[in-house]
Amino acid sequence: MFKFLLLWRAMRRTSSCGLVVEQKHSTQEEMLKVATSALSLTGTRRGRRLESLLTVMVVGPLIVALITSPIDPVAYKYSNSTMPELVGVLSVNDRLQKATKLDFAGGLVGAESFVVDKNGHIYSGLRDGRIVRINVTDQSFSVVTRISDPYYHCDSPGEKCSRPLGLDFDASGSLIVADPFKGLLKVNVTTGETVLLAGAMDSGEIAAFNNLAVLPNGSIFVTKFCKRSDFSLEVLEGIPNGELLHYDPVTKQLHSVATNLFLPNGLTVSSDGRSVLISESGKARILRYYISGAMAGQTEVFAENLPGLPDNIQPASRGGYWVAFPMIRPGSQLDFVAENPWFRRFLVPVSLLDQLLCLWYVDTSPICA
């Protein structure tokens, strides 16, 4: 078991398990040489003793951690229907591989959502807390503002943390930003001045805001991904704690309009303006929340049993919507993991073990990511 874990760690040897590590071996062949060299020790008597000791050190705490896991996950299903196959219109293609890749000096690490202004400039939030303005013509970018210290220097949610995710412009041209640590922000894209519109709904929670949509009247809808600061554990539990929130620019109040959502993610205003569409990643479906008309205030399923877990969603110029799927269900174990809570209970100590191996095997100081 330890041999496998060590080889696996040597193969990955990149920034993982929430730690940023130095990649000293840039090719797979070099990493395999390192792993083979490390494993060759196990053929000696000293190596066998070391292997036995390390196996006990690894397996023992793993069993204890499994019994005392900090989560109590529940089973859930993406759909009662058969998982869709990747055939017909869902067939795998390489169209995105043929797209032109824009090369920006300095890199745009962790660009999440994006929005385009009337001049054709693209705005996006980065992993380090910066919001940037991108000029596609000359492939350059400039920093609009940095909301706070870099996200990957944060040991826990607080004043120094920021990770701008969802973006949208309001009628005045200000950029509205959903930040899971800070809350709902308003940014002047000319001066960089940033104003907090609304923070976390309850004390003791992080805001957990993910994406947003601004209506013509200035109202803002925003998805709240989860409740707890240890949101990775909440995701593994499989409990629908997400919400759809509404911010009223007149009263300056934020309140919940839809609850019990499982990892609500992307958000956009429908083409007819009568509803907002919500990517519910944890259920592999898209919901519609009506904001006007006879069904105002009601939620219904817009599309379900999707082939992957939907993330950002944007209206397409030719009708319909563009939906990003960071994970695909067919050919993966997503449905198995969803329907077997014991496995997710097991994943927590495995993740902790992975971080211990990072610290033990890679000789570099980790940085909180």
Tab-separated table of C-alpha atoms in Angstrom:
chain	number	residue	atom	x	y	z
A	1	MET	CA	0.000	0.000	0.000
A	2	PHE	CA	2.772	2.401	0.948
A	3	LYS	CA	4.580	1.664	-2.330
A	4	PHE	CA	1.492	2.649	-4.262
A	5	LEU	CA	0.985	5.847	-2.269
A	6	LEU	CA	4.609	6.836	-2.667
A	7	LEU	CA	4.550	6.214	-6.398
A	8	TRP	CA	1.286	8.124	-6.671
A	9	ARG	CA	2.768	11.071	-4.792
A	10	ALA	CA	5.850	11.059	-7.005
A	11	MET	CA	3.682	11.018	-10.124
A	12	ARG	CA	1.539	13.922	-8.973
A	13	ARG	CA	4.284	16.084	-7.415
A	14	THR	CA	2.544	19.277	-8.337
A	15	SER	CA	0.410	21.750	-6.408
A	16	SER	CA	-2.244	19.530	-4.838
A	17	CYS	CA	-4.034	18.778	-1.564
A	18	GLY	CA	-4.229	22.516	-0.924
A	19	LEU	CA	-0.459	22.908	-0.889
A	20	VAL	CA	1.795	24.682	-3.346
A	21	VAL	CA	4.980	22.669	-3.895
A	22	GLU	CA	8.037	23.068	-6.062
A	23	GLN	CA	8.000	20.851	-9.138
A	24	LYS	CA	11.653	19.866	-9.526
A	25	HIS	CA	11.021	17.228	-12.159
A	26	SER	CA	9.232	18.630	-15.169
A	27	THR	CA	8.713	15.438	-17.142
A	28	GLN	CA	6.889	12.232	-16.328
A	29	GLU	CA	10.020	10.179	-17.076
A	30	GLU	CA	12.053	12.085	-14.499
A	31	MET	CA	9.330	11.643	-11.881
A	32	LEU	CA	9.223	7.901	-12.552
A	33	LYS	CA	12.993	7.725	-12.005
A	34	VAL	CA	12.585	9.440	-8.637
A	35	ALA	CA	9.769	7.071	-7.636
A	36	THR	CA	11.717	3.989	-8.784
A	37	SER	CA	14.787	5.112	-6.850
A	38	ALA	CA	12.717	5.643	-3.718
A	39	LEU	CA	11.041	2.247	-4.016
A	40	SER	CA	14.290	0.362	-4.631
A	41	LEU	CA	15.054	0.665	-0.929
A	42	THR	CA	12.227	-1.761	-0.139
A	43	GLY	CA	14.245	-4.698	-1.480
A	44	THR	CA	16.726	-4.538	1.424
A	45	ARG	CA	16.263	-5.759	4.996
A	46	ARG	CA	16.420	-2.189	6.243
A	47	GLY	CA	13.971	-1.224	3.546
A	48	ARG	CA	11.512	-3.950	4.573
A	49	ARG	CA	11.632	-2.764	8.177
A	50	LEU	CA	11.100	0.794	7.045
A	51	GLU	CA	8.236	-0.271	4.829
A	52	SER	CA	6.572	-2.195	7.675
A	53	LEU	CA	6.980	0.748	10.011
A	54	LEU	CA	5.629	3.213	7.507
A	55	THR	CA	2.723	0.891	6.652
A	56	VAL	CA	1.734	0.789	10.321
A	57	MET	CA	2.145	4.568	10.544
A	58	VAL	CA	-0.058	5.042	7.502
A	59	VAL	CA	-2.723	2.336	7.854
A	60	GLY	CA	-3.195	2.648	11.631
A	61	PRO	CA	-4.120	6.344	11.712
A	62	LEU	CA	-6.168	5.805	8.559
A	63	ILE	CA	-8.394	3.213	10.258
A	64	VAL	CA	-8.763	5.389	13.351
A	65	ALA	CA	-9.573	8.419	11.221
A	66	LEU	CA	-12.145	6.432	9.249
A	67	ILE	CA	-13.937	5.467	12.448
A	68	THR	CA	-13.799	9.017	13.808
A	69	SER	CA	-14.462	10.797	10.513
A	70	PRO	CA	-15.611	14.413	11.020
A	71	ILE	CA	-18.447	13.984	8.519
A	72	ASP	CA	-21.596	11.878	8.424
A	73	PRO	CA	-22.367	11.759	4.691
A	74	VAL	CA	-25.709	10.835	3.176
A	75	ALA	CA	-26.496	9.060	-0.080
A	76	TYR	CA	-27.933	11.003	-2.996
A	77	LYS	CA	-28.576	10.493	-6.701
A	78	TYR	CA	-28.086	12.854	-9.595
A	79	SER	CA	-31.222	11.498	-11.223
A	80	ASN	CA	-33.630	8.574	-11.098
A	81	SER	CA	-33.162	8.203	-14.842
A	82	THR	CA	-30.363	6.344	-16.595
A	83	MET	CA	-27.137	8.278	-16.916
A	84	PRO	CA	-26.919	9.861	-20.399
A	85	GLU	CA	-24.333	8.388	-22.767
A	86	LEU	CA	-21.843	10.475	-24.683
A	87	VAL	CA	-23.388	9.776	-28.077
A	88	GLY	CA	-25.176	11.864	-30.701
A	89	VAL	CA	-25.086	15.558	-29.785
A	90	LEU	CA	-23.197	14.611	-26.607
A	91	SER	CA	-20.399	12.859	-28.487
A	92	VAL	CA	-16.885	13.862	-27.446
A	93	ASN	CA	-15.274	16.306	-29.874
A	94	ASP	CA	-12.074	18.341	-30.083
A	95	ARG	CA	-13.520	21.713	-31.061
A	96	LEU	CA	-12.106	23.524	-28.044
A	97	GLN	CA	-8.672	22.090	-28.819
A	98	LYS	CA	-8.776	24.076	-32.052
A	99	ALA	CA	-9.536	27.360	-30.314
A	100	THR	CA	-6.933	30.119	-30.238
A	101	LYS	CA	-5.137	30.228	-26.902
A	102	LEU	CA	-4.402	33.733	-25.668
A	103	ASP	CA	-0.963	34.061	-24.086
A	104	PHE	CA	-0.702	36.695	-21.367
A	105	ALA	CA	2.671	37.616	-19.932
A	106	GLY	CA	2.625	36.978	-16.187
A	107	GLY	CA	-0.304	34.587	-16.436
A	108	LEU	CA	-3.902	34.787	-15.291
A	109	VAL	CA	-3.974	32.108	-12.623
A	110	GLY	CA	-7.374	30.950	-11.472
A	111	ALA	CA	-9.517	33.120	-13.753
A	112	GLU	CA	-13.058	32.029	-12.894
A	113	SER	CA	-16.039	33.953	-14.189
A	114	PHE	CA	-15.744	36.747	-16.730
A	115	VAL	CA	-17.845	39.582	-18.109
A	116	VAL	CA	-17.401	41.863	-21.132
A	117	ASP	CA	-17.898	45.649	-21.061
A	118	LYS	CA	-19.311	47.809	-23.879
A	119	ASN	CA	-15.791	48.384	-25.242
A	120	GLY	CA	-15.081	44.686	-25.611
A	121	HIS	CA	-12.737	44.431	-22.622
A	122	ILE	CA	-12.972	41.269	-20.532
A	123	TYR	CA	-12.966	41.412	-16.736
A	124	SER	CA	-12.137	38.445	-14.535
A	125	GLY	CA	-11.188	37.664	-10.934
A	126	LEU	CA	-7.976	35.769	-10.183
A	127	ARG	CA	-6.873	33.375	-7.504
A	128	ASP	CA	-4.647	35.948	-5.812
A	129	GLY	CA	-7.486	38.416	-5.221
A	130	ARG	CA	-6.882	40.627	-8.248
A	131	ILE	CA	-9.562	41.756	-10.671
A	132	VAL	CA	-8.103	42.325	-14.108
A	133	ARG	CA	-9.130	44.025	-17.342
A	134	ILE	CA	-8.123	41.985	-20.403
A	135	ASN	CA	-7.471	43.410	-23.859
A	136	VAL	CA	-7.861	40.533	-26.304
A	137	THR	CA	-6.529	42.537	-29.284
A	138	ASP	CA	-2.981	42.932	-27.994
A	139	GLN	CA	-3.204	40.101	-25.435
A	140	SER	CA	-2.479	42.323	-22.470
A	141	PHE	CA	-4.132	42.909	-19.134
A	142	SER	CA	-4.113	45.517	-16.395
A	143	VAL	CA	-5.066	45.258	-12.730
A	144	VAL	CA	-8.301	47.039	-11.809
A	145	THR	CA	-7.881	46.355	-8.102
A	146	ARG	CA	-6.647	43.791	-5.641
A	147	ILE	CA	-9.369	43.281	-3.091
A	148	SER	CA	-7.083	41.911	-0.400
A	149	ASP	CA	-3.958	39.888	0.271
A	150	PRO	CA	-3.511	36.852	-1.981
A	151	TYR	CA	-6.037	34.098	-1.294
A	152	TYR	CA	-3.383	31.400	-0.993
A	153	HIS	CA	-1.835	33.148	2.029
A	154	CYS	CA	-5.009	32.641	4.053
A	155	ASP	CA	-4.963	30.156	6.906
A	156	SER	CA	-8.650	30.762	7.577
A	157	PRO	CA	-11.388	33.100	6.380
A	158	GLY	CA	-10.811	36.653	7.496
A	159	GLU	CA	-10.044	40.202	6.484
A	160	LYS	CA	-7.007	39.260	4.402
A	161	CYS	CA	-8.790	36.637	2.309
A	162	SER	CA	-10.355	37.243	-1.066
A	163	ARG	CA	-11.271	35.170	-4.113
A	164	PRO	CA	-13.388	37.137	-6.628
A	165	LEU	CA	-15.619	34.674	-8.462
A	166	GLY	CA	-18.890	35.775	-10.114
A	167	LEU	CA	-18.899	39.138	-11.924
A	168	ASP	CA	-21.518	41.306	-13.607
A	169	PHE	CA	-21.998	44.980	-14.471
A	170	ASP	CA	-24.834	47.081	-13.083
A	171	ALA	CA	-26.576	49.886	-14.997
A	172	SER	CA	-24.051	52.490	-13.798
A	173	GLY	CA	-21.082	50.538	-15.165
A	174	SER	CA	-19.854	49.400	-11.750
A	175	LEU	CA	-18.597	45.840	-11.464
A	176	ILE	CA	-20.515	43.708	-8.967
A	177	VAL	CA	-18.417	40.887	-7.513
A	178	ALA	CA	-19.284	37.735	-5.582
A	179	ASP	CA	-16.479	36.859	-3.176
A	180	PRO	CA	-16.831	33.762	-0.936
A	181	PHE	CA	-14.784	35.404	1.829
A	182	LYS	CA	-15.636	39.108	1.576
A	183	GLY	CA	-19.231	38.983	0.366
A	184	LEU	CA	-21.001	41.051	-2.274
A	185	LEU	CA	-18.786	43.880	-3.568
A	186	LYS	CA	-19.143	46.891	-5.859
A	187	VAL	CA	-16.017	47.964	-7.768
A	188	ASN	CA	-15.394	51.183	-9.678
A	189	VAL	CA	-13.441	49.873	-12.684
A	190	THR	CA	-11.868	53.302	-13.298
A	191	THR	CA	-10.550	54.059	-9.816
A	192	GLY	CA	-10.514	50.577	-8.319
A	193	GLU	CA	-12.515	51.778	-5.317
A	194	THR	CA	-14.312	48.842	-3.706
A	195	VAL	CA	-17.427	48.999	-1.510
A	196	LEU	CA	-18.927	46.122	0.480
A	197	LEU	CA	-22.640	45.775	-0.275
A	198	ALA	CA	-23.357	42.735	1.905
A	199	GLY	CA	-21.333	40.251	3.940
A	200	ALA	CA	-22.115	36.805	5.307
A	201	MET	CA	-25.753	36.103	6.129
A	202	ASP	CA	-24.964	34.747	9.610
A	203	SER	CA	-22.116	35.272	12.030
A	204	GLY	CA	-19.695	32.379	12.196
A	205	GLU	CA	-20.175	31.551	8.516
A	206	ILE	CA	-18.202	32.573	5.473
A	207	ALA	CA	-20.218	34.370	2.830
A	208	ALA	CA	-19.680	31.436	0.412
A	209	PHE	CA	-20.964	33.557	-2.486
A	210	ASN	CA	-20.207	31.956	-5.830
A	211	ASN	CA	-21.895	33.644	-8.773
A	212	LEU	CA	-24.370	36.435	-9.410
A	213	ALA	CA	-26.705	38.078	-11.888
A	214	VAL	CA	-27.640	41.773	-11.938
A	215	LEU	CA	-31.112	42.775	-13.164
A	216	PRO	CA	-31.822	46.014	-15.082
A	217	ASN	CA	-33.502	47.488	-11.970
A	218	GLY	CA	-30.312	46.974	-9.943
A	219	SER	CA	-31.519	43.931	-8.008
A	220	ILE	CA	-28.851	41.284	-7.562
A	221	PHE	CA	-29.260	37.534	-7.272
A	222	VAL	CA	-26.326	35.557	-5.891
A	223	THR	CA	-25.698	31.872	-5.222
A	224	LYS	CA	-24.484	30.805	-1.793
A	225	PHE	CA	-22.547	27.584	-2.236
A	226	CYS	CA	-22.641	26.215	1.322
A	227	LYS	CA	-22.784	27.234	4.978
A	228	ARG	CA	-19.626	26.235	6.783
A	229	SER	CA	-16.095	27.529	6.358
A	230	ASP	CA	-14.861	23.940	5.931
A	231	PHE	CA	-16.921	23.752	2.753
A	232	SER	CA	-14.941	20.800	1.347
A	233	LEU	CA	-16.300	18.635	4.156
A	234	GLU	CA	-19.787	19.955	3.563
A	235	VAL	CA	-19.514	18.975	-0.093
A	236	LEU	CA	-18.518	15.436	0.895
A	237	GLU	CA	-21.437	15.167	3.305
A	238	GLY	CA	-23.918	15.569	0.452
A	239	ILE	CA	-26.272	17.817	2.414
A	240	PRO	CA	-28.052	20.559	0.409
A	241	ASN	CA	-27.186	23.687	2.398
A	242	GLY	CA	-26.907	26.068	-0.551
A	243	GLU	CA	-29.195	29.035	-1.195
A	244	LEU	CA	-30.216	31.600	-3.773
A	245	LEU	CA	-30.032	35.089	-2.280
A	246	HIS	CA	-31.526	38.410	-3.390
A	247	TYR	CA	-30.005	41.830	-2.725
A	248	ASP	CA	-32.363	44.815	-2.805
A	249	PRO	CA	-30.452	47.999	-3.788
A	250	VAL	CA	-33.154	50.202	-2.228
A	251	THR	CA	-33.290	48.617	1.239
A	252	LYS	CA	-29.684	47.399	0.949
A	253	GLN	CA	-30.818	44.111	2.465
A	254	LEU	CA	-29.823	40.586	1.470
A	255	HIS	CA	-32.260	37.735	2.042
A	256	SER	CA	-32.744	34.128	1.000
A	257	VAL	CA	-35.334	33.299	-1.672
A	258	ALA	CA	-34.577	29.600	-2.299
A	259	THR	CA	-33.036	27.082	0.107
A	260	ASN	CA	-31.971	23.420	0.247
A	261	LEU	CA	-29.918	23.696	-2.927
A	262	PHE	CA	-27.010	21.305	-3.358
A	263	LEU	CA	-23.941	23.284	-4.414
A	264	PRO	CA	-25.631	26.085	-6.392
A	265	ASN	CA	-23.000	27.462	-8.712
A	266	GLY	CA	-23.393	29.408	-11.972
A	267	LEU	CA	-26.196	31.936	-12.373
A	268	THR	CA	-27.623	33.950	-15.252
A	269	VAL	CA	-30.745	35.880	-16.190
A	270	SER	CA	-32.965	33.980	-18.638
A	271	SER	CA	-33.325	35.269	-22.188
A	272	ASP	CA	-36.874	36.519	-21.504
A	273	GLY	CA	-35.821	38.274	-18.271
A	274	ARG	CA	-38.578	36.575	-16.242
A	275	SER	CA	-36.325	34.198	-14.317
A	276	VAL	CA	-32.782	33.324	-13.336
A	277	LEU	CA	-31.173	29.984	-14.139
A	278	ILE	CA	-29.098	28.262	-11.458
A	279	SER	CA	-26.504	25.564	-12.060
A	280	GLU	CA	-27.055	23.125	-9.184
A	281	SER	CA	-23.762	21.265	-9.422
A	282	GLY	CA	-24.532	18.736	-6.688
A	283	LYS	CA	-27.585	17.452	-8.547
A	284	ALA	CA	-26.274	17.644	-12.141
A	285	ARG	CA	-29.147	19.899	-13.129
A	286	ILE	CA	-30.186	23.482	-13.827
A	287	LEU	CA	-33.011	25.158	-11.915
A	288	ARG	CA	-35.212	28.086	-12.892
A	289	TYR	CA	-36.274	30.631	-10.266
A	290	TYR	CA	-39.057	32.948	-11.442
A	291	ILE	CA	-38.612	36.625	-10.595
A	292	SER	CA	-41.802	37.927	-12.256
A	293	GLY	CA	-45.122	36.752	-13.613
A	294	ALA	CA	-47.664	34.350	-12.144
A	295	MET	CA	-44.936	31.962	-10.886
A	296	ALA	CA	-42.786	34.656	-9.245
A	297	GLY	CA	-40.960	33.243	-6.237
A	298	GLN	CA	-41.261	29.629	-7.386
A	299	THR	CA	-38.513	27.246	-8.443
A	300	GLU	CA	-38.698	24.474	-11.040
A	301	VAL	CA	-36.285	22.160	-12.827
A	302	PHE	CA	-35.102	23.610	-16.141
A	303	ALA	CA	-32.802	20.735	-17.210
A	304	GLU	CA	-31.888	17.563	-15.313
A	305	ASN	CA	-29.830	14.383	-15.565
A	306	LEU	CA	-27.075	16.338	-17.278
A	307	PRO	CA	-23.949	14.464	-18.460
A	308	GLY	CA	-21.764	16.397	-16.023
A	309	LEU	CA	-21.799	18.753	-13.058
A	310	PRO	CA	-22.744	22.222	-14.369
A	311	ASP	CA	-20.707	25.234	-13.349
A	312	ASN	CA	-20.858	28.658	-15.004
A	313	ILE	CA	-23.754	29.366	-17.340
A	314	GLN	CA	-24.103	32.158	-19.899
A	315	PRO	CA	-26.722	32.947	-22.579
A	316	ALA	CA	-25.630	32.069	-26.124
A	317	SER	CA	-25.945	34.633	-28.922
A	318	ARG	CA	-27.880	32.138	-31.080
A	319	GLY	CA	-30.277	31.145	-28.333
A	320	GLY	CA	-29.928	28.669	-25.507
A	321	TYR	CA	-27.120	28.761	-22.971
A	322	TRP	CA	-23.450	27.912	-22.713
A	323	VAL	CA	-22.809	25.653	-19.715
A	324	ALA	CA	-19.354	24.651	-18.461
A	325	PHE	CA	-18.922	21.131	-17.072
A	326	PRO	CA	-15.700	20.725	-15.051
A	327	MET	CA	-16.613	17.089	-14.335
A	328	ILE	CA	-18.313	14.574	-16.642
A	329	ARG	CA	-20.385	11.679	-15.262
A	330	PRO	CA	-20.054	8.978	-17.978
A	331	GLY	CA	-16.755	7.136	-17.601
A	332	SER	CA	-16.143	8.557	-14.123
A	333	GLN	CA	-17.076	7.396	-10.631
A	334	LEU	CA	-19.172	10.442	-9.737
A	335	ASP	CA	-22.445	8.494	-9.505
A	336	PHE	CA	-20.790	5.755	-7.441
A	337	VAL	CA	-19.383	8.304	-4.998
A	338	ALA	CA	-22.771	10.043	-4.736
A	339	GLU	CA	-24.684	6.852	-4.002
A	340	ASN	CA	-22.148	5.397	-1.534
A	341	PRO	CA	-21.680	7.671	1.478
A	342	TRP	CA	-19.225	5.233	3.107
A	343	PHE	CA	-16.754	6.020	0.339
A	344	ARG	CA	-17.001	9.763	0.961
A	345	ARG	CA	-16.511	9.104	4.670
A	346	PHE	CA	-13.314	7.302	3.680
A	347	LEU	CA	-12.134	10.185	1.468
A	348	VAL	CA	-11.584	12.573	4.387
A	349	PRO	CA	-8.792	10.604	6.121
A	350	VAL	CA	-7.303	9.788	2.707
A	351	SER	CA	-7.132	13.515	1.993
A	352	LEU	CA	-5.428	14.108	5.337
A	353	LEU	CA	-2.981	11.315	4.553
A	354	ASP	CA	-2.292	12.888	1.168
A	355	GLN	CA	-1.317	16.140	2.861
A	356	LEU	CA	0.972	14.286	5.287
A	357	LEU	CA	2.689	12.618	2.339
A	358	CYS	CA	3.101	16.012	0.711
A	359	LEU	CA	4.914	17.256	3.792
A	360	TRP	CA	7.005	14.096	4.179
A	361	TYR	CA	7.971	13.445	0.565
A	362	VAL	CA	8.379	16.884	-0.989
A	363	ASP	CA	11.230	18.853	0.547
A	364	THR	CA	9.724	22.299	0.351
A	365	SER	CA	7.749	24.563	2.617
A	366	PRO	CA	4.040	24.372	1.810
A	367	ILE	CA	2.026	27.525	1.356
A	368	CYS	CA	-1.624	27.550	2.353
A	369	ALA	CA	-3.585	27.533	-0.922
